[in-house]
Short mmCIF file of C-alpha atoms and ligand atoms in Angstrom, two decimals:
data_model
loop_
_atom_site.label_atom_id
_atom_site.label_comp_id
_atom_site.label_asym_id
_atom_site.label_seq_id
_atom_site.Cartn_x
_atom_site.Cartn_y
_atom_site.Cartn_z
CA MET A 1 107.89 148.15 85.70
CA VAL A 2 104.20 148.52 86.66
CA THR A 3 101.83 149.24 83.83
CA ASN A 4 98.07 149.44 83.26
CA ALA A 5 96.69 146.51 81.29
CA GLU A 6 95.74 148.81 78.42
CA ASP A 7 99.25 150.28 78.28
CA SER A 8 100.97 146.93 78.39
CA ILE A 9 102.62 145.40 75.35
CA ARG A 10 100.19 142.99 73.71
CA VAL A 11 102.04 139.84 72.68
CA LEU A 12 100.79 137.00 70.49
CA ILE A 13 102.65 133.68 70.41
CA VAL A 14 102.52 131.54 67.26
CA ASP A 15 104.10 128.10 67.60
CA ASP A 16 102.86 124.59 66.82
CA ILE A 17 104.54 123.03 69.88
CA ALA A 18 102.45 123.37 73.04
CA GLU A 19 105.52 123.17 75.26
CA THR A 20 107.21 126.09 73.48
CA ARG A 21 104.06 128.20 73.76
CA GLU A 22 103.93 127.42 77.46
CA ASN A 23 107.63 128.18 78.01
CA LEU A 24 107.32 131.53 76.30
CA ARG A 25 104.28 132.39 78.39
CA LYS A 26 106.19 131.48 81.55
CA LEU A 27 109.17 133.61 80.57
CA LEU A 28 106.85 136.58 80.17
CA GLN A 29 104.38 136.06 82.97
CA PHE A 30 106.12 138.20 85.58
CA GLU A 31 106.67 141.16 83.30
CA SER A 32 103.98 143.63 84.25
CA ASP A 33 104.40 145.63 81.05
CA VAL A 34 103.89 142.55 78.86
CA ASN A 35 100.51 140.93 78.33
CA VAL A 36 100.31 137.66 76.36
CA VAL A 37 96.95 138.15 74.65
CA GLY A 38 96.89 134.94 72.64
CA ALA A 39 98.67 131.80 71.54
CA ALA A 40 98.12 130.24 68.12
CA ARG A 41 99.04 126.73 67.06
CA THR A 42 99.29 127.22 63.31
CA GLY A 43 100.17 129.93 60.82
CA GLU A 44 96.50 130.25 59.80
CA GLU A 45 95.43 130.57 63.42
CA GLY A 46 98.19 133.14 63.93
CA ILE A 47 96.82 135.28 61.08
CA GLN A 48 93.29 135.00 62.47
CA GLN A 49 94.33 135.90 66.01
CA ALA A 50 96.51 138.78 64.83
CA ARG A 51 93.46 140.15 62.99
CA ASP A 52 91.22 139.75 66.05
CA LEU A 53 93.60 140.63 68.88
CA LEU A 54 95.70 143.34 67.19
CA PRO A 55 98.88 142.55 69.12
CA ASP A 56 101.89 144.88 69.28
CA VAL A 57 104.39 142.05 69.05
CA ILE A 58 104.12 138.57 67.56
CA LEU A 59 106.57 135.82 68.50
CA MET A 60 106.59 133.65 65.41
CA ASP A 61 107.91 130.15 64.91
CA ILE A 62 109.29 129.34 61.44
CA ASN A 63 108.63 125.62 61.02
CA MET A 64 104.94 124.83 61.36
CA PRO A 65 103.03 122.10 59.55
CA ASP A 66 100.31 124.07 57.73
CA MET A 67 102.04 127.30 56.86
CA ASP A 68 105.57 128.39 57.66
CA GLY A 69 106.22 131.43 59.82
CA ILE A 70 107.61 133.47 56.95
CA THR A 71 104.41 133.08 54.91
CA ALA A 72 102.31 133.85 57.99
CA THR A 73 104.47 136.95 58.61
CA GLN A 74 103.84 138.18 55.09
CA ALA A 75 100.09 137.78 55.50
CA ILE A 76 99.96 139.42 58.93
CA ILE A 77 102.00 142.45 57.86
CA LYS A 78 99.38 143.15 55.20
CA GLU A 79 96.48 142.98 57.64
CA VAL A 80 97.99 144.34 60.84
CA PRO A 81 100.76 146.59 59.57
CA PHE A 82 101.72 147.95 62.99
CA ALA A 83 102.36 144.50 64.51
CA GLN A 84 106.08 143.83 64.99
CA ILE A 85 106.99 140.24 64.23
CA VAL A 86 109.92 138.58 65.96
CA ILE A 87 110.96 135.25 64.47
CA LEU A 88 112.01 132.52 66.88
CA SER A 89 113.85 129.69 65.26
CA VAL A 90 116.55 127.13 65.68
CA GLN A 91 117.60 127.89 62.12
CA SER A 92 119.72 130.98 62.49
CA ASP A 93 121.37 130.92 59.07
CA ALA A 94 121.66 134.11 57.06
CA ASN A 95 119.30 132.90 54.35
CA TYR A 96 116.46 132.45 56.84
CA MET A 97 117.16 135.80 58.39
CA ARG A 98 117.11 137.51 55.02
CA ARG A 99 113.84 135.83 54.03
CA ALA A 100 112.32 136.74 57.36
CA MET A 101 113.37 140.36 56.97
CA GLN A 102 112.02 140.48 53.42
CA ALA A 103 108.72 139.10 54.68
CA GLY A 104 108.51 142.00 57.10
CA ALA A 105 109.86 140.47 60.33
CA ARG A 106 111.35 142.99 62.70
CA ASP A 107 113.79 140.83 64.61
CA PHE A 108 115.10 137.30 65.00
CA ILE A 109 115.88 135.36 68.18
CA PRO A 110 117.46 131.90 68.20
CA LYS A 111 115.54 129.18 70.03
CA PRO A 112 115.42 128.61 72.93
CA PRO A 113 115.56 132.28 73.91
CA SER A 114 116.86 133.51 77.23
CA GLY A 115 114.32 135.43 79.29
CA ASP A 116 116.40 138.62 79.18
CA GLU A 117 116.88 138.51 75.45
CA LEU A 118 113.22 137.83 74.82
CA ILE A 119 111.99 140.63 77.03
CA SER A 120 114.48 143.22 75.87
CA THR A 121 113.63 142.42 72.22
CA ILE A 122 109.89 142.68 72.90
CA ARG A 123 110.31 146.03 74.63
CA SER A 124 112.51 147.38 71.91
CA VAL A 125 110.21 146.48 68.99
CA ALA A 126 107.10 147.49 70.94
CA VAL A 127 108.17 151.15 70.77
CA ARG A 128 107.79 151.00 67.02
CA ALA A 129 104.51 149.10 67.28
CA ARG A 130 103.10 151.97 69.34
CA GLU A 131 104.16 154.60 66.84
CA GLN A 132 102.80 152.58 63.95
CA ARG A 133 99.56 151.70 65.74
CA GLU A 134 98.84 155.38 66.20
CA LYS A 135 99.47 156.05 62.55
CA TYR A 136 97.30 153.21 61.29
CA THR A 137 94.40 153.56 63.72
CA LYS A 138 93.75 157.27 63.29
CA PRO A 139 90.22 157.77 61.90
CA ALA A 140 90.51 157.25 58.16
CA PRO A 141 90.50 160.71 56.65
CA GLN A 142 90.35 159.16 53.19
CA ALA A 143 86.65 158.55 53.68
CA ALA A 144 86.20 162.28 54.03
CA VAL A 145 87.89 162.78 50.70
CA ALA A 146 85.55 160.29 49.08
CA GLY A 147 82.50 162.25 50.15
CA PRO A 148 80.81 164.93 48.14
CA GLY A 149 83.75 167.32 48.27
CA LEU A 150 87.24 167.96 49.54
CA ARG A 151 86.38 171.09 51.52
CA GLY A 152 86.80 170.54 55.22
CA ALA A 153 88.20 167.06 54.67
CA THR A 154 90.83 166.16 57.22
CA ALA A 155 94.35 166.18 55.83
CA PHE A 156 95.40 162.75 54.62
CA ASP A 157 97.92 161.76 57.30
CA ARG A 158 100.32 159.88 55.04
CA GLN A 159 101.76 160.67 51.67
CA GLY A 160 99.67 159.05 48.97
CA LYS A 161 101.36 156.85 46.41
CA LEU A 162 101.98 158.23 42.96
CA ILE A 163 101.86 155.72 40.13
CA ALA A 164 102.99 157.06 36.76
CA ILE A 165 102.79 155.33 33.42
CA TYR A 166 105.19 156.05 30.58
CA SER A 167 106.35 154.84 27.24
CA SER A 168 108.79 156.62 24.95
CA LYS A 169 106.81 155.19 22.06
CA GLY A 170 103.29 156.54 21.56
CA GLY A 171 100.18 154.44 21.09
CA VAL A 172 101.28 151.44 23.13
CA GLY A 173 98.26 151.64 25.45
CA CYS A 174 99.40 153.78 28.42
CA THR A 175 96.13 155.69 28.70
CA THR A 176 94.07 152.53 28.19
CA LEU A 177 95.87 150.71 31.00
CA LEU A 178 96.02 153.63 33.42
CA SER A 179 92.40 154.73 33.06
CA ASN A 180 91.33 151.15 33.77
CA MET A 181 93.68 150.87 36.71
CA ALA A 182 92.33 154.13 38.14
CA VAL A 183 88.78 152.81 38.01
CA GLY A 184 89.98 149.56 39.61
CA LEU A 185 91.91 151.29 42.39
CA HIS A 186 89.34 153.89 43.36
CA SER A 187 87.08 153.07 46.29
CA ASP A 188 85.63 154.88 49.28
CA GLN A 189 88.61 153.67 51.29
CA THR A 190 91.17 154.54 48.62
CA PRO A 191 89.98 157.68 46.83
CA THR A 192 92.01 158.05 43.69
CA VAL A 193 92.81 160.88 41.33
CA LEU A 194 93.83 160.39 37.71
CA VAL A 195 96.02 163.18 36.33
CA ASP A 196 96.70 163.81 32.65
CA THR A 197 100.14 165.35 32.11
CA SER A 198 100.06 164.67 28.39
CA LEU A 199 99.48 168.39 28.13
CA GLN A 200 99.03 168.89 24.40
CA PHE A 201 96.96 165.92 23.34
CA GLY A 202 96.01 164.22 26.57
CA ASP A 203 92.89 162.13 26.22
CA VAL A 204 92.18 160.74 29.69
CA SER A 205 88.86 162.60 29.77
CA VAL A 206 87.81 161.00 26.47
CA PHE A 207 88.62 157.51 27.79
CA LEU A 208 86.23 158.21 30.67
CA ASN A 209 83.57 159.91 28.57
CA MET A 210 83.91 163.23 30.32
CA GLN A 211 83.75 166.67 28.82
CA ILE A 212 86.55 168.92 29.98
CA LYS A 213 85.03 171.70 32.06
CA THR A 214 88.05 172.42 34.21
CA SER A 215 91.64 171.34 33.70
CA ILE A 216 95.16 171.45 35.01
CA VAL A 217 95.42 174.99 33.59
CA ASP A 218 92.96 176.18 36.25
CA LEU A 219 95.28 174.88 38.95
CA ALA A 220 98.41 176.31 37.31
CA MET A 221 96.76 179.73 37.04
CA HIS A 222 96.10 179.77 40.79
CA ILE A 223 99.09 177.79 41.96
CA GLU A 224 99.73 180.04 44.98
CA GLU A 225 96.19 179.37 46.22
CA LEU A 226 96.42 175.62 45.78
CA ASP A 227 94.32 174.09 48.56
CA ARG A 228 91.50 171.61 48.98
CA GLU A 229 88.91 174.14 48.01
CA LEU A 230 90.65 174.84 44.72
CA LEU A 231 91.14 171.10 44.09
CA ASP A 232 87.47 170.59 44.78
CA ASP A 233 86.58 173.19 42.18
CA VAL A 234 88.95 171.91 39.51
CA LEU A 235 88.96 168.12 39.78
CA MET A 236 86.19 166.53 37.78
CA VAL A 237 84.30 163.63 39.31
CA HIS A 238 83.68 160.49 37.28
CA GLU A 239 80.46 158.53 37.84
CA CYS A 240 82.42 155.96 39.89
CA GLY A 241 83.73 158.70 42.19
CA LEU A 242 87.23 158.77 40.68
CA ARG A 243 88.61 162.32 40.47
CA ILE A 244 90.12 163.49 37.19
CA LEU A 245 92.58 166.29 36.59
CA ALA A 246 92.20 166.78 32.88
CA ALA A 247 94.79 168.01 30.39
CA PRO A 248 94.21 171.49 28.92
CA PRO A 249 91.26 171.59 26.53
CA ARG A 250 93.43 173.03 23.72
CA PRO A 251 97.06 172.12 22.85
CA GLU A 252 98.33 175.73 22.87
CA LEU A 253 97.38 176.03 26.56
CA ALA A 254 100.04 173.45 27.40
CA ASP A 255 102.62 176.27 27.34
CA GLU A 256 100.97 177.78 30.41
CA ILE A 257 102.12 174.87 32.52
CA THR A 258 105.63 174.54 33.87
CA ALA A 259 107.47 171.66 35.52
CA GLU A 260 107.31 173.60 38.79
CA HIS A 261 103.51 173.72 38.51
CA ILE A 262 103.46 169.96 38.01
CA ARG A 263 105.67 169.39 41.07
CA LYS A 264 103.47 171.52 43.29
CA ILE A 265 100.24 170.03 41.99
CA LEU A 266 101.43 166.45 42.42
CA GLN A 267 102.71 167.10 45.93
CA SER A 268 99.40 168.64 46.87
CA LEU A 269 97.47 165.68 45.40
CA LYS A 270 99.70 163.22 47.25
CA ARG A 271 98.77 164.93 50.49
CA THR A 272 95.08 164.63 49.62
CA PHE A 273 94.64 161.21 47.98
CA PRO A 274 95.96 157.75 48.83
CA TYR A 275 96.51 157.09 45.11
CA VAL A 276 97.57 159.58 42.47
CA LEU A 277 97.77 158.05 38.99
CA VAL A 278 99.58 160.05 36.34
CA ASP A 279 99.41 159.59 32.60
CA THR A 280 102.28 161.12 30.63
CA SER A 281 103.10 162.05 27.07
CA SER A 282 105.73 160.00 25.29
CA THR A 283 108.21 162.90 25.36
CA MET A 284 110.83 162.76 28.10
CA ASP A 285 110.69 166.51 28.78
CA ASP A 286 110.86 168.57 31.96
CA ILE A 287 107.16 167.89 32.61
CA THR A 288 107.68 164.11 32.52
CA LEU A 289 110.84 164.46 34.63
CA ALA A 290 108.81 166.37 37.21
CA VAL A 291 106.34 163.46 37.27
CA LEU A 292 109.22 160.98 37.73
CA ASP A 293 110.54 163.07 40.63
CA SER A 294 107.30 162.51 42.53
CA ALA A 295 106.66 158.93 41.40
CA ASP A 296 106.59 156.03 43.85
CA LEU A 297 106.13 153.61 40.98
CA LEU A 298 106.68 153.91 37.26
CA ILE A 299 104.89 151.53 34.93
CA THR A 300 106.71 151.38 31.62
CA VAL A 301 104.80 149.92 28.72
CA ALA A 302 105.93 148.41 25.44
CA THR A 303 104.28 146.41 22.71
CA PRO A 304 105.86 143.25 21.28
CA ASP A 305 107.52 144.82 18.27
CA ILE A 306 111.12 145.70 17.64
CA PRO A 307 110.81 149.54 17.65
CA ALA A 308 108.92 149.50 20.99
CA ILE A 309 111.41 147.08 22.53
CA LYS A 310 114.31 149.20 21.31
CA ASP A 311 112.68 152.27 22.91
CA ALA A 312 112.16 150.36 26.15
CA ARG A 313 115.86 149.54 26.24
CA LEU A 314 116.76 153.20 25.72
CA LEU A 315 114.33 154.15 28.48
CA PHE A 316 115.89 151.72 30.95
CA ASP A 317 119.32 153.17 30.14
CA LEU A 318 117.97 156.66 30.70
CA LEU A 319 116.34 155.71 34.01
CA ALA A 320 119.70 154.30 35.13
CA VAL A 321 121.39 157.59 34.24
CA LEU A 322 118.69 159.43 36.20
CA ASP A 323 119.36 157.12 39.19
CA PHE A 324 115.70 156.12 39.19
CA PRO A 325 115.56 153.03 41.45
CA THR A 326 114.77 149.79 39.62
CA SER A 327 112.55 148.76 42.55
CA LYS A 328 110.19 151.53 41.48
CA VAL A 329 109.94 150.36 37.87
CA MET A 330 107.48 147.82 36.52
CA PHE A 331 107.63 146.71 32.94
CA VAL A 332 104.45 145.67 31.17
CA LEU A 333 103.86 144.35 27.68
CA ASN A 334 100.57 145.33 26.08
CA LYS A 335 98.82 144.06 22.95
CA MET A 336 100.49 140.65 23.22
CA ASP A 337 99.54 138.47 20.30
CA ARG A 338 100.65 134.86 19.99
CA ARG A 339 100.67 135.17 16.22
CA THR A 340 103.60 137.63 16.25
CA GLY A 341 105.81 134.90 17.74
CA ILE A 342 107.27 137.39 20.27
CA THR A 343 106.83 136.06 23.80
CA ALA A 344 107.20 137.86 27.14
CA GLU A 345 110.11 135.53 27.92
CA ALA A 346 111.89 136.50 24.71
CA VAL A 347 111.46 140.21 25.48
CA ALA A 348 112.69 139.68 29.04
CA GLU A 349 115.72 137.82 27.72
CA ASN A 350 116.46 140.47 25.12
CA LEU A 351 116.17 143.38 27.55
CA LYS A 352 117.71 141.49 30.48
CA CYS A 353 114.88 142.60 32.72
CA ASP A 354 111.74 141.12 34.24
CA VAL A 355 108.42 141.47 32.48
CA ASP A 356 106.05 142.17 35.37
CA GLY A 357 102.87 141.62 33.43
CA TRP A 358 101.39 141.34 30.00
CA ILE A 359 98.02 142.20 28.52
CA PRO A 360 96.68 140.41 25.44
CA ALA A 361 95.68 142.23 22.28
CA GLU A 362 91.88 142.39 22.19
CA GLU A 363 91.26 145.02 19.59
CA ARG A 364 87.49 144.83 19.40
CA LEU A 365 86.86 144.92 23.13
CA VAL A 366 89.39 147.66 23.82
CA THR A 367 88.29 149.87 20.93
CA THR A 368 84.62 149.56 21.88
CA SER A 369 85.39 150.40 25.48
CA ILE A 370 87.41 153.47 24.51
CA ASN A 371 84.83 154.69 22.02
CA ARG A 372 82.10 154.36 24.62
CA GLY A 373 84.27 155.94 27.29
CA GLU A 374 83.56 152.96 29.54
CA PRO A 375 86.69 151.41 31.02
CA LEU A 376 86.80 147.62 30.78
CA LEU A 377 87.12 147.35 34.55
CA MET A 378 83.60 148.74 34.87
CA GLY A 379 82.29 145.67 33.04
CA ASP A 380 82.98 141.95 33.18
CA THR A 381 86.39 141.55 34.81
CA ASN A 382 86.48 137.78 34.38
CA ARG A 383 87.67 137.82 30.82
CA PRO A 384 90.74 139.20 29.09
CA PRO A 385 91.96 141.88 28.90
CA ALA A 386 90.04 143.23 31.95
CA LYS A 387 91.09 140.15 33.93
CA ASN A 388 94.76 140.75 33.06
CA ILE A 389 94.57 144.44 33.94
CA LEU A 390 93.05 143.50 37.29
CA GLU A 391 95.90 141.06 37.89
CA LEU A 392 98.39 143.75 36.95
CA LEU A 393 96.71 146.04 39.47
CA GLY A 394 97.21 143.40 42.16
CA MET A 395 100.91 143.28 41.31
CA VAL A 396 101.14 147.06 41.40
CA GLU A 397 99.57 147.16 44.88
CA GLU A 398 101.87 144.40 46.01
CA ARG A 399 104.97 146.17 44.71
CA ILE A 400 103.92 149.38 46.43
CA SER A 401 103.44 147.60 49.73
CA VAL A 402 106.78 145.74 49.41
CA ASN A 403 108.58 149.01 48.62
CA GLU A 404 106.86 150.72 51.54
CA GLN A 405 107.84 147.92 53.88
CA GLU A 406 111.42 148.07 52.63
CA GLU A 407 111.55 151.80 53.27
CA VAL A 408 110.35 151.18 56.83
CA ASP A 409 112.91 148.40 57.22
CA LEU A 410 115.76 150.55 55.97
CA ASP A 411 114.64 153.17 58.41
CA GLN A 412 114.12 151.00 61.40
CA LEU A 413 115.69 147.62 61.06
CA SER A 414 119.19 147.42 62.34
CA PRO A 415 120.90 144.57 60.45
CA ARG A 416 123.59 144.61 63.14
CA ARG A 417 121.04 143.46 65.71
CA LEU A 418 119.85 140.65 63.51
CA ILE A 419 123.13 139.39 62.23
CA GLY A 420 125.07 139.96 65.42
CA ARG A 421 123.11 137.33 67.27
N1 ATP B 1 95.31 145.39 24.91
C1 ATP B 1 94.98 146.02 23.78
N2 ATP B 1 94.53 145.32 22.74
C2 ATP B 1 94.21 145.93 21.59
N3 ATP B 1 94.30 147.25 21.39
C3 ATP B 1 94.75 148.02 22.40
C4 ATP B 1 95.11 147.44 23.64
N4 ATP B 1 95.51 148.44 24.45
C5 ATP B 1 95.40 149.58 23.75
N5 ATP B 1 94.95 149.33 22.51
C6 ATP B 1 94.72 150.30 21.44
O1 ATP B 1 95.89 151.05 21.24
C7 ATP B 1 95.59 152.38 20.89
C8 ATP B 1 96.43 153.31 21.71
O2 ATP B 1 96.04 153.20 23.07
P1 ATP B 1 96.32 154.37 24.10
O3 ATP B 1 95.77 155.65 23.62
O4 ATP B 1 95.91 153.87 25.42
O5 ATP B 1 97.92 154.42 24.03
P2 ATP B 1 98.90 155.55 24.58
O6 ATP B 1 100.17 154.86 24.86
O7 ATP B 1 98.26 156.26 25.68
O8 ATP B 1 99.02 156.47 23.32
P3 ATP B 1 99.43 158.03 23.21
O9 ATP B 1 100.89 158.01 22.88
O10 ATP B 1 98.60 158.54 22.09
O11 ATP B 1 99.12 158.69 24.49
C9 ATP B 1 94.10 152.56 21.11
O12 ATP B 1 93.50 152.63 19.86
C10 ATP B 1 93.64 151.30 21.79
O13 ATP B 1 92.41 150.87 21.30
MG1 MG B 2 97.88 158.29 25.98
#
């Protein structure tokens, strides 16, 4: 196969043993469609070179002194998502394979590889690298969204992620947490919209000190004309650039909005923004169900008191009945107070589920921030509870990226190829 250098498959080798690096190079040197662009001696060096050289395929050793290949794989997938990582290892047990797959590895070859096996694996995973490279290196249309308006902005080429927050008990802090997370997530690279589907008494706009000029009713009224121009007219812009889709200005207007409106609006926002954050009312009605239908992640919130924990249990049962995947659910405890004697561990034990994060009770700080309409994440993020909300945000981003990777794996990874070796 004769190929131009720029069309050839860019391969990076990561292995701490010089002889192995050399052997791999030799096995590949006569393949005109394969170009070994770099060889790294440590996991750290592998991450650095992957970042600089943007290879299509990475041949990764598992056992290395500074950082093992699985950890390096995890880090590289985050930075160079199109790179396809093939693990080379003498350890071919199922546990290693599973960990490698979870970390984002695409394939697994036992060491030492035969030339044929190595080359055919590289060619097969490179096809996917090409498709993914195209997807990830298109000019970022998000930046266009972040500009002064949405008109003329290029369509966002991937579906944005919808993060909903819900509690069947009111007053636990859903709006407080979500409005802060929206401010934390929004940036020029990740324009974010915060939607209030608590249609009767939604207060997202109050938490951000914004007067409702336009609201979700204006979209529902013109649902057949829903496009970027209409979004541009209706979404309000917070001083930090975050877009807000406010709840109706009066409770009686909530009746104007149907679940079908919500579905269409959320789908349209997911095509326009990388992140769509949705606040809900505590009623599990057809509006909330429409939000759940579009959600990529659901943050459920409870406070450390028996009624809230009981409601959380009922919610988990309901989500199971609805077949809502547990991988899309995060459970957060808010207003944690040591003096109550209820710990996150005790709640986890009682509900038989993980507590993904907890936020301390800081009444004075939170109340002042809400009354001023200034989210805590716009101020000092080094102290609780802003610090904890920021940490929670990190976990949310991580969960989204793990879920996304798993979806890709389910799509693309053939367990037969891995296990059949
Ligand atoms: N970590 C916290 N520490 C102390 N108080 C908090 C904390 N988080 C929220 N609160 C307080 O709890 C109250 C309810 O918060 P919030 O409105 O965010 O809850 P909600 O779940 O959205 O309620 P609703 O059911 O009315 O929509 C607010 O008065 C807020 O000040
Ligand atoms: Mg609320």
